[in-house]
Amino acid sequence: MLSDVMEDYLKGIYELQREYGAPVKTSLIAESLDVTAPTVTSMMEKLEERGLVAREKYKGVELTEEGETVAVEIIRHHRLLEAFLVDHLDYEWTEVHEEADVLEHHISEEFEQRIAERLGDPAVDPHGDPIPEATLEPPAADETRPLADFPVGDHVVVARVRDRNEDELEYLAEAGIVPGRHLVIEEKAPIGMVTVSHEEGQQNLPDGVAETIRARVAEPDDRPDTRHVTES
Amino acid sequence: MLSDVMEDYLKGIYELQREYGAPVKTSLIAESLDVTAPTVTSMMEKLEERGLVAREKYKGVELTEEGETVAVEIIRHHRLLEAFLVDHLDYEWTEVHEEADVLEHHISEEFEQRIAERLGDPAVDPHGDPIPEATLEPPAADETRPLADFPVGDHVVVARVRDRNEDELEYLAEAGIVPGRHLVIEEKAPIGMVTVSHEEGQQNLPDGVAETIRARVAEPDDRPDTRHVTES
DNA sequence: GCGATTTTTTAGATGGCTCTAATTCATAAA
DNA sequence: TTTATGAATTAGAGCCATCTAAAAAATCGC
């Protein structure tokens, strides 16, 4: 009933709403989906007609409950697929995003249930992102923060390394920046760079990248792990 | 580059061409894809422009080599997916068709290779249909014939039970009409019905159904098997 | 072999998703 | 508080896959 394109808009709006709050502005949506602003406006009119977003002209949109449910379902599909590809088809966690981004729109309820079952209803995907429950309750806002936000000296655990292009993820994986990894914030250089360290050495990260890696403060019992980078 | 719709046309034309020979008429395509004739004509113009079909106006179309390769690829996807769903996600062979029909257009090369490998490069799918090779050579025309074509008294082995709606396949599975099954043609009634038998009893099949079940003459060493219907 | 019937194509329209160009609205700066 | 700037919307267009109605071509029956 809903086109894949509409599903992509809803997913995009959901994520922008989480990150920047509502209402979500036209220009943000346009940028995130790589379309022009008029395209977004006309799509918002359609989504509004269908009751999936609430719109205030010239201000922006917010997902309705129904729109949010659709978005959460697509995200559940995406993250289950990523987990499935890694666990059952030997994909590397760095290369699952594109495949999941397509398939998320095309798998049936049945397929979703079967892979969830086969995976044992995992709580997070290979990037560390939480997988929404089958009930499609929007997951609680998370307590992680971008790596760039922690002050020098903090000990943190990487929670998520966001879906982005494969080369970047591979580089980060190679450098040991993976979900679950224990890091120390070593330095924040005024040229827009963060330096972190772990058992295997130091790593410099441009601010833009450090913004998209989310972490939480290391608990007393978080032992620096010795997880190794996957051999490829 | 190619839309899913175009892929569906190519797949449909391929199958019609196998069944009835080339050129394939507009009306046949329209019926098999459940669209109107003008829709087919306009799609054929587009496929011709792209070099995927050769067209003779008012006569019909034939796939070019390139068009055939695309069709074979989609069919390979379809059948690998069906096999994967049955072998690795516990689907019944009667319920995989719809899922595969959607996903066949959306999986990557990578995904195709990985499921093929995981399955051990099977030669046939759960319906008994041959899975084209990764080289996408069009498979040799097969030597099976519709069940309806065998004379009374013949001993045959079911080769394929074609993709069609789930209820019908479930009924046939329940009745023991599954790929690999040894059958004897018992009677061909003038009311358009064929009667076949196997170890567990007799089964009447309307001609329309007997047309879509393909079989080959039982070889001397084909022992009537005792395969059981899957318990559900 | 010619008219009647069937099939195919042409013509013209619609809805979906996108664009560029022009206009309207909101906001930040003076 | 007025204006300049930037953001959003409207206007108008194009392409895709589809439709119905009308015209043209092929085929079938005598």
Coordinates of C-alpha atoms (C1' of nucleotides) in Angstrom, one line a residue:
Chain A
M1 CA 0.0 0.0 0.0
L2 CA 2.8 2.4 1.0
S3 CA 5.5 2.8 -1.6
D4 CA 9.1 2.1 -0.6
V5 CA 9.7 5.8 -1.2
M6 CA 7.2 6.8 1.4
E7 CA 8.7 4.3 3.8
D8 CA 12.0 5.9 3.3
Y9 CA 10.6 9.3 4.1
L10 CA 9.0 8.0 7.2
K11 CA 12.2 6.3 8.3
G12 CA 14.2 9.4 7.6
I13 CA 11.8 11.7 9.4
Y14 CA 11.8 9.3 12.4
E15 CA 15.6 9.5 12.7
L16 CA 15.7 13.2 12.2
Q17 CA 13.0 13.7 14.8
R18 CA 15.0 11.6 17.3
E19 CA 18.2 13.5 16.6
Y20 CA 16.9 17.1 16.3
G21 CA 13.4 17.0 17.8
A22 CA 10.1 17.9 16.1
P23 CA 9.0 19.5 14.0
V24 CA 11.4 18.3 11.3
K25 CA 12.1 21.0 8.7
T26 CA 11.7 20.4 4.9
S27 CA 15.3 21.2 4.2
L28 CA 16.6 18.6 6.7
I29 CA 14.5 15.9 5.1
A30 CA 15.5 17.0 1.6
E31 CA 19.2 16.8 2.5
S32 CA 18.9 13.5 4.3
L33 CA 17.1 11.8 1.4
D34 CA 19.0 13.6 -1.3
V35 CA 16.0 15.2 -3.0
T36 CA 15.0 18.8 -3.6
A37 CA 12.8 20.8 -1.2
P38 CA 9.8 20.9 -3.5
T39 CA 9.8 17.2 -3.7
V40 CA 9.7 17.0 0.0
T41 CA 6.8 19.4 0.3
S42 CA 4.7 17.4 -2.1
M43 CA 5.5 14.2 -0.4
M44 CA 4.6 15.7 2.9
E45 CA 1.2 16.6 1.5
K46 CA 0.6 13.1 0.6
L47 CA 1.8 11.7 3.9
E48 CA -0.4 14.2 5.7
E49 CA -3.4 13.1 3.6
R50 CA -2.7 9.5 4.7
G51 CA -2.5 10.5 8.3
L52 CA 1.2 9.6 8.7
V53 CA 2.6 13.0 9.5
A54 CA 1.2 16.2 11.1
R55 CA 2.2 19.2 9.2
E56 CA 2.3 22.9 9.9
K57 CA 3.0 24.8 6.7
Y58 CA 6.4 26.6 6.6
K59 CA 7.3 25.0 10.0
G60 CA 7.8 21.4 9.4
V61 CA 6.3 18.0 10.1
E62 CA 6.1 15.5 12.9
L63 CA 5.2 11.8 12.6
T64 CA 1.7 10.8 13.8
E65 CA 1.5 7.7 15.9
E66 CA 0.7 5.7 12.8
G67 CA 3.6 7.2 10.9
E68 CA 5.9 6.4 13.8
T69 CA 4.8 2.8 13.8
V70 CA 5.6 2.4 10.1
A71 CA 9.0 3.9 10.6
V72 CA 9.7 1.7 13.6
E73 CA 8.7 -1.4 11.6
I74 CA 11.0 -0.5 8.7
I75 CA 13.8 0.1 11.2
R76 CA 13.1 -3.3 12.8
H77 CA 13.3 -4.9 9.3
H78 CA 16.6 -3.1 8.6
R79 CA 18.3 -4.1 11.8
L80 CA 17.0 -7.7 11.8
L81 CA 18.3 -8.0 8.3
E82 CA 21.7 -6.7 9.2
A83 CA 21.9 -9.1 12.1
F84 CA 20.8 -12.0 9.8
L85 CA 23.2 -11.2 7.1
V86 CA 26.1 -11.1 9.5
D87 CA 25.1 -14.2 11.6
H88 CA 23.8 -16.4 8.9
L89 CA 25.3 -15.3 5.6
D90 CA 28.8 -14.4 6.7
Y91 CA 28.6 -10.8 5.7
E92 CA 31.0 -8.4 7.5
W93 CA 29.2 -5.9 9.7
T94 CA 30.6 -3.2 7.6
E95 CA 28.9 -4.3 4.4
V96 CA 25.3 -5.0 5.4
H97 CA 23.8 -1.6 5.2
E98 CA 23.1 -1.3 1.5
E99 CA 21.6 -4.7 1.3
A100 CA 19.3 -4.1 4.3
D101 CA 18.3 -0.7 3.0
V102 CA 16.8 -2.3 0.0
L103 CA 15.4 -5.5 1.5
E104 CA 13.8 -3.7 4.5
H105 CA 10.9 -2.6 2.1
H106 CA 10.3 -6.0 0.6
I107 CA 10.2 -8.7 3.3
S108 CA 6.9 -10.0 4.6
E109 CA 5.7 -10.2 8.1
E110 CA 6.4 -13.9 7.9
F111 CA 10.0 -13.4 6.8
E112 CA 10.6 -10.9 9.6
Q113 CA 9.3 -13.3 12.2
R114 CA 11.3 -16.2 10.9
I115 CA 14.6 -14.4 10.9
A116 CA 13.9 -12.9 14.3
E117 CA 13.2 -16.3 15.6
R118 CA 16.3 -17.8 13.9
L119 CA 18.4 -15.1 15.5
G120 CA 16.9 -15.5 18.9
D121 CA 15.3 -12.1 19.0
P122 CA 18.4 -10.1 19.3
A123 CA 18.3 -6.7 21.1
V124 CA 20.9 -4.9 18.9
D125 CA 22.1 -5.2 15.4
P126 CA 25.8 -5.5 14.3
H127 CA 26.4 -1.8 14.5
G128 CA 25.1 -1.7 18.1
D129 CA 21.8 -0.1 17.2
P130 CA 18.8 -1.4 19.2
I131 CA 16.3 -3.5 17.3
P132 CA 12.8 -2.4 18.0
E133 CA 10.5 -5.1 19.5
A134 CA 7.9 -6.9 17.4
T135 CA 5.2 -4.8 19.2
L136 CA 6.7 -1.8 17.4
E137 CA 6.7 0.3 20.5
P138 CA 9.1 3.2 19.7
P139 CA 12.2 2.3 21.8
A140 CA 13.0 4.5 24.7
A141 CA 15.3 7.4 23.9
D142 CA 18.8 6.1 24.4
E143 CA 21.3 7.3 26.9
T144 CA 24.3 7.2 24.6
R145 CA 26.0 10.4 23.4
P146 CA 28.2 11.1 20.4
L147 CA 31.9 10.3 21.1
A148 CA 32.7 14.0 20.3
D149 CA 30.7 15.1 23.4
F150 CA 32.8 13.4 26.1
P151 CA 35.5 15.4 27.8
V152 CA 39.2 14.4 27.7
G153 CA 40.0 11.7 30.3
D154 CA 36.6 9.9 30.1
H155 CA 36.5 6.2 29.8
V156 CA 33.7 5.1 27.5
V157 CA 32.3 2.1 25.8
V158 CA 31.4 2.4 22.1
A159 CA 27.6 1.7 21.7
R160 CA 27.1 2.2 18.0
V161 CA 28.9 2.9 14.9
R162 CA 26.3 4.2 12.5
D163 CA 25.3 2.9 9.2
R164 CA 27.3 4.8 6.6
N165 CA 29.5 3.9 3.7
E166 CA 31.3 0.7 3.7
D167 CA 34.9 2.1 3.3
E168 CA 34.5 4.2 6.3
L169 CA 33.1 1.4 8.4
E170 CA 35.9 -0.9 7.3
Y171 CA 38.5 1.7 8.3
L172 CA 37.0 2.1 11.7
A173 CA 36.7 -1.7 12.2
E174 CA 40.3 -2.0 11.2
A175 CA 41.2 0.7 13.7
G176 CA 39.3 -1.1 16.4
I177 CA 36.5 1.3 16.7
V178 CA 33.6 -1.2 17.0
P179 CA 30.6 -1.6 19.2
G180 CA 31.5 -2.8 22.7
R181 CA 35.0 -1.4 22.5
H182 CA 36.4 0.4 25.6
L183 CA 38.0 3.7 24.7
V184 CA 39.7 6.6 26.6
I185 CA 39.2 10.1 25.3
E186 CA 42.8 11.3 25.0
E187 CA 42.7 14.7 23.4
K188 CA 40.4 17.1 21.6
A189 CA 42.4 19.1 19.1
P190 CA 41.3 22.6 18.1
I191 CA 41.5 21.6 14.5
G192 CA 38.4 19.5 14.9
M193 CA 39.8 16.1 15.8
V194 CA 39.4 13.8 18.7
T195 CA 42.0 11.3 19.8
V196 CA 41.0 8.1 21.5
S197 CA 43.0 5.1 22.7
H198 CA 42.5 1.5 23.4
E199 CA 44.7 -1.5 24.2
E200 CA 46.0 -1.6 20.7
G201 CA 46.9 2.0 20.3
Q202 CA 45.6 5.5 19.5
Q203 CA 43.3 6.7 16.9
N204 CA 42.5 10.2 15.6
L205 CA 39.0 10.9 14.5
P206 CA 37.7 14.0 12.7
D207 CA 34.8 15.6 14.6
G208 CA 32.4 14.7 11.9
V209 CA 33.1 11.0 12.4
A210 CA 33.2 11.4 16.2
E211 CA 29.7 12.9 16.0
T212 CA 28.3 9.7 14.5
I213 CA 29.9 7.2 16.9
R214 CA 27.8 6.9 20.0
A215 CA 29.2 5.8 23.4
R216 CA 28.3 5.7 27.1
V217 CA 30.4 6.2 30.1
A218 CA 32.2 3.0 31.0
E219 CA 30.7 1.4 34.1
P220 CA 33.1 0.2 36.9
D221 CA 32.7 -3.4 35.7
D222 CA 33.2 -2.7 32.0
R223 CA 36.6 -4.4 31.6
P224 CA 38.5 -3.2 28.7
D225 CA 37.8 -5.9 26.3
T226 CA 40.2 -7.6 24.0
R227 CA 37.9 -8.1 21.2
H228 CA 39.8 -8.4 18.0
V229 CA 39.1 -6.9 14.7
T230 CA 37.6 -9.5 12.3
E231 CA 40.3 -10.9 10.0
S232 CA 39.2 -10.4 6.5
Chain B
M1 CA 18.5 0.4 -13.9
L2 CA 15.8 -2.0 -14.9
S3 CA 12.6 -1.6 -12.9
D4 CA 11.1 -4.6 -11.2
V5 CA 8.2 -4.3 -13.5
M6 CA 10.4 -4.7 -16.6
E7 CA 12.1 -7.6 -14.9
D8 CA 8.7 -9.2 -14.5
Y9 CA 7.9 -8.7 -18.1
L10 CA 11.1 -10.3 -19.2
K11 CA 10.6 -13.2 -16.9
G12 CA 7.1 -13.7 -18.1
I13 CA 8.1 -13.5 -21.8
Y14 CA 10.9 -16.0 -21.1
E15 CA 8.5 -18.5 -19.7
L16 CA 5.9 -18.0 -22.4
Q17 CA 8.5 -18.4 -25.0
R18 CA 9.7 -21.7 -23.5
E19 CA 6.1 -23.0 -23.3
Y20 CA 4.6 -21.8 -26.6
G21 CA 7.6 -20.8 -28.6
A22 CA 8.5 -17.4 -30.2
P23 CA 7.2 -14.9 -31.1
V24 CA 5.2 -14.3 -28.0
K25 CA 1.9 -12.5 -28.6
T26 CA 0.8 -9.4 -26.8
S27 CA -2.4 -11.0 -25.5
L28 CA -0.5 -13.8 -23.9
I29 CA 1.8 -11.5 -22.1
A30 CA -1.1 -9.4 -21.0
E31 CA -2.9 -12.3 -19.6
S32 CA 0.0 -13.8 -17.8
L33 CA 0.9 -10.5 -16.1
D34 CA -2.7 -9.4 -15.6
V35 CA -2.5 -6.1 -17.4
T36 CA -4.2 -4.8 -20.5
A37 CA -2.9 -5.2 -24.0
P38 CA -2.1 -1.6 -24.6
T39 CA 0.0 -1.6 -21.5
V40 CA 2.0 -4.5 -22.9
T41 CA 2.5 -2.8 -26.2
S42 CA 3.9 0.3 -24.6
M43 CA 6.2 -1.8 -22.4
M44 CA 7.4 -3.7 -25.4
E45 CA 8.4 -0.5 -27.1
K46 CA 10.5 0.4 -24.1
L47 CA 12.1 -3.0 -23.9
E48 CA 12.8 -2.9 -27.6
E49 CA 14.5 0.5 -27.2
R50 CA 16.7 -1.0 -24.6
G51 CA 17.6 -4.0 -26.8
L52 CA 15.9 -6.6 -24.5
V53 CA 13.3 -7.8 -27.0
A54 CA 13.1 -8.0 -30.7
R55 CA 9.7 -6.9 -31.9
E56 CA 7.6 -7.3 -35.0
K57 CA 4.6 -5.2 -34.9
Y58 CA 1.3 -7.0 -34.8
K59 CA 3.2 -10.3 -34.6
G60 CA 4.8 -10.4 -31.1
V61 CA 8.2 -10.3 -29.4
E62 CA 11.1 -12.5 -28.7
L63 CA 13.8 -12.0 -26.1
T64 CA 17.2 -10.9 -27.3
E65 CA 20.2 -12.6 -25.9
E66 CA 20.5 -9.8 -23.4
G67 CA 16.9 -10.0 -22.4
E68 CA 17.1 -13.7 -22.0
T69 CA 20.1 -13.3 -19.7
V70 CA 18.1 -10.9 -17.5
A71 CA 15.2 -13.3 -17.4
V72 CA 17.4 -16.2 -16.4
E73 CA 19.0 -14.2 -13.7
I74 CA 15.7 -13.3 -12.2
I75 CA 14.6 -16.9 -12.4
R76 CA 17.9 -18.0 -10.7
H77 CA 17.1 -15.5 -7.9
H78 CA 13.6 -16.8 -7.6
R79 CA 14.5 -20.4 -7.3
L80 CA 17.5 -19.9 -5.1
L81 CA 15.3 -17.9 -2.8
E82 CA 12.7 -20.6 -2.7
A83 CA 15.3 -23.2 -1.8
F84 CA 16.8 -20.9 0.8
L85 CA 13.5 -20.2 2.5
V86 CA 12.7 -23.8 2.7
D87 CA 16.1 -25.1 3.8
H88 CA 17.1 -22.3 6.1
L89 CA 14.0 -20.5 7.3
D90 CA 11.6 -23.5 7.7
Y91 CA 9.1 -22.3 5.1
E92 CA 6.9 -25.0 3.6
W93 CA 7.6 -25.5 -0.1
T94 CA 4.0 -24.6 -0.8
E95 CA 4.3 -21.1 0.7
V96 CA 7.6 -19.7 -0.7
H97 CA 6.4 -18.4 -4.1
E98 CA 5.0 -15.0 -3.1
E99 CA 8.0 -14.1 -1.0
A100 CA 10.5 -15.1 -3.7
D101 CA 8.5 -13.3 -6.3
V102 CA 9.1 -10.0 -4.5
L103 CA 12.6 -10.6 -3.3
E104 CA 13.9 -11.8 -6.6
H105 CA 14.0 -8.2 -7.8
H106 CA 15.8 -6.8 -4.8
I107 CA 18.7 -9.1 -3.8
S108 CA 22.3 -8.2 -4.7
E109 CA 24.8 -10.3 -6.6
E110 CA 26.5 -10.7 -3.3
F111 CA 23.3 -12.0 -1.6
E112 CA 22.7 -14.4 -4.5
Q113 CA 26.2 -15.8 -4.3
R114 CA 26.0 -16.3 -0.6
I115 CA 22.8 -18.1 -0.5
A116 CA 23.9 -20.3 -3.4
E117 CA 27.0 -21.2 -1.5
R118 CA 25.1 -21.8 1.7
L119 CA 22.8 -24.1 -0.1
G120 CA 25.6 -25.9 -1.9
D121 CA 24.6 -24.8 -5.4
P122 CA 21.5 -26.9 -5.7
A123 CA 20.3 -28.0 -9.1
V124 CA 16.6 -27.7 -8.4
D125 CA 14.3 -25.7 -6.2
P126 CA 11.7 -27.1 -3.9
H127 CA 9.1 -27.3 -6.7
G128 CA 11.5 -29.4 -8.7
D129 CA 12.3 -26.6 -11.1
P130 CA 15.9 -26.4 -12.3
I131 CA 17.9 -23.5 -10.9
P132 CA 19.9 -21.8 -13.7
E133 CA 23.7 -21.8 -13.3
A134 CA 25.6 -18.7 -12.1
T135 CA 26.8 -18.3 -15.7
L136 CA 23.2 -17.5 -16.7
E137 CA 23.4 -19.9 -19.7
P138 CA 19.8 -20.6 -20.5
P139 CA 19.2 -24.1 -19.3
A140 CA 18.6 -26.8 -21.9
A141 CA 14.9 -27.3 -22.8
D142 CA 13.7 -29.9 -20.4
E143 CA 12.5 -33.4 -21.3
T144 CA 9.5 -33.4 -18.9
R145 CA 5.9 -33.2 -20.1
P146 CA 2.7 -32.2 -18.6
L147 CA 1.1 -35.0 -16.6
A148 CA -2.0 -34.6 -18.8
D149 CA 0.0 -35.7 -21.8
F150 CA 0.9 -39.2 -20.7
P151 CA -1.4 -42.1 -21.7
V152 CA -3.3 -44.3 -19.3
G153 CA -1.0 -47.0 -17.9
D154 CA 2.2 -45.0 -17.9
H155 CA 4.4 -45.0 -14.9
V156 CA 5.9 -41.5 -14.3
V157 CA 7.9 -39.5 -11.8
V158 CA 6.7 -36.1 -10.9
A159 CA 9.4 -33.6 -11.9
R160 CA 7.8 -30.3 -11.0
V161 CA 4.8 -28.8 -9.4
R162 CA 4.6 -25.3 -10.7
D163 CA 4.5 -22.1 -8.7
R164 CA 0.9 -21.2 -8.2
N165 CA -1.3 -20.3 -5.3
E166 CA -0.5 -21.6 -1.9
D167 CA -3.8 -23.4 -1.2
E168 CA -3.6 -25.4 -4.4
L169 CA 0.0 -26.4 -3.6
E170 CA -0.9 -27.4 -0.1
Y171 CA -3.8 -29.5 -1.4
L172 CA -1.5 -31.3 -3.8
A173 CA 1.2 -31.8 -1.2
E174 CA -1.4 -33.2 1.1
A175 CA -2.5 -35.5 -1.7
G176 CA 1.1 -36.7 -2.2
I177 CA 1.6 -35.0 -5.6
V178 CA 5.1 -33.7 -4.9
P179 CA 8.3 -33.6 -7.0
G180 CA 10.0 -37.0 -7.0
R181 CA 6.8 -38.9 -6.5
H182 CA 6.1 -42.0 -8.5
L183 CA 2.7 -42.1 -10.1
V184 CA 0.7 -44.3 -12.4
I185 CA -1.8 -42.8 -14.9
E186 CA -5.0 -44.7 -14.2
E187 CA -7.7 -43.0 -16.2
K188 CA -8.4 -40.0 -18.3
A189 CA -12.1 -39.2 -18.0
P190 CA -13.9 -37.4 -20.8
I191 CA -15.1 -34.8 -18.4
G192 CA -11.5 -33.3 -18.3
M193 CA -10.1 -35.2 -15.4
V194 CA -7.0 -37.4 -14.9
T195 CA -6.8 -40.1 -12.3
V196 CA -3.4 -41.0 -10.9
S197 CA -2.4 -43.4 -8.2
H198 CA 0.5 -44.0 -5.9
E199 CA 1.1 -46.2 -2.8
E200 CA -1.2 -44.2 -0.7
G201 CA -4.1 -44.2 -3.0
Q202 CA -5.7 -42.5 -6.0
Q203 CA -6.1 -38.8 -6.8
N204 CA -8.3 -37.1 -9.4
L205 CA -6.9 -34.0 -11.1
P206 CA -8.8 -31.6 -13.3
D207 CA -7.0 -31.2 -16.7
G208 CA -6.0 -27.6 -15.9
V209 CA -4.0 -28.8 -12.9
A210 CA -2.6 -31.8 -14.7
E211 CA -1.3 -29.4 -17.4
T212 CA 0.9 -27.6 -14.9
I213 CA 2.4 -30.7 -13.2
R214 CA 5.3 -31.9 -15.2
A215 CA 6.6 -35.5 -15.2
R216 CA 8.9 -37.8 -17.0
V217 CA 8.5 -41.5 -17.7
A218 CA 9.7 -43.6 -14.8
E219 CA 13.1 -45.3 -15.5
P220 CA 13.4 -49.0 -14.7
D221 CA 15.4 -48.1 -11.6
D222 CA 13.0 -45.5 -10.3
R223 CA 11.6 -47.4 -7.4
P224 CA 8.2 -46.1 -6.2
D225 CA 9.4 -44.0 -3.3
T226 CA 7.7 -43.8 0.1
R227 CA 8.3 -40.1 0.6
H228 CA 5.8 -38.8 3.0
V229 CA 3.8 -35.7 2.9
T230 CA 5.3 -33.1 5.3
E231 CA 3.4 -33.0 8.5
S232 CA 2.2 -29.5 9.2
Chain C
dG1 C1' -10.6 -14.0 -51.6
dC2 C1' -13.5 -11.2 -48.9
dG3 C1' -16.2 -9.9 -45.0
dA4 C1' -16.5 -10.6 -40.0
dT5 C1' -14.1 -11.1 -35.9
dT6 C1' -10.3 -10.9 -33.1
dT7 C1' -5.9 -8.9 -32.0
dT8 C1' -2.9 -5.1 -31.8
dT9 C1' -1.7 -0.5 -31.8
dT10 C1' -2.5 4.5 -31.3
dA11 C1' -4.5 8.3 -28.8
dG12 C1' -5.2 10.5 -24.7
dA13 C1' -5.6 10.4 -19.7
dT14 C1' -4.2 9.5 -14.6
dG15 C1' -1.4 9.1 -10.4
dG16 C1' 3.2 8.7 -8.4
dC17 C1' 7.7 10.8 -7.7
dT18 C1' 10.8 13.8 -9.3
dC19 C1' 12.8 18.2 -11.2
dT20 C1' 13.6 23.7 -12.1
dA21 C1' 11.9 28.3 -11.8
dA22 C1' 9.1 31.6 -9.6
dT23 C1' 6.8 33.1 -5.6
dT24 C1' 5.6 33.6 -0.8
dC25 C1' 6.7 33.4 4.0
dA26 C1' 9.7 33.5 8.2
dT27 C1' 13.5 35.3 10.5
dA28 C1' 17.8 37.6 11.6
dA29 C1' 20.3 42.0 11.2
dA30 C1' 20.6 46.7 11.2
Chain D
dT1 C1' 10.6 47.9 12.8
dT2 C1' 11.9 47.5 8.5
dT3 C1' 14.6 45.1 5.3
dA4 C1' 17.6 41.5 3.5
dT5 C1' 18.3 36.8 3.4
dG6 C1' 17.2 32.2 3.5
dA7 C1' 13.6 28.6 3.7
dA8 C1' 9.3 26.7 2.0
dT9 C1' 5.7 26.5 -1.1
dT10 C1' 3.4 26.9 -5.7
dA11 C1' 3.5 26.4 -10.6
dG12 C1' 4.5 23.8 -14.3
dA13 C1' 6.9 20.1 -16.5
dG14 C1' 8.7 15.1 -17.4
dC15 C1' 9.0 10.1 -17.1
dC16 C1' 6.9 5.6 -15.6
dA17 C1' 3.3 2.2 -15.6
dT18 C1' -1.1 1.9 -16.1
dC19 C1' -5.9 2.5 -17.9
dT20 C1' -10.2 3.2 -21.6
dA21 C1' -11.7 4.2 -26.1
dA22 C1' -10.9 4.3 -30.9
dA23 C1' -8.5 3.0 -35.0
dA24 C1' -5.7 -0.2 -37.7
dA25 C1' -4.0 -4.7 -38.9
dA26 C1' -4.2 -9.7 -39.0
dT27 C1' -6.7 -13.8 -39.2
dC28 C1' -10.6 -16.9 -39.7
dG29 C1' -14.7 -18.8 -42.0
dC30 C1' -17.1 -19.5 -45.8

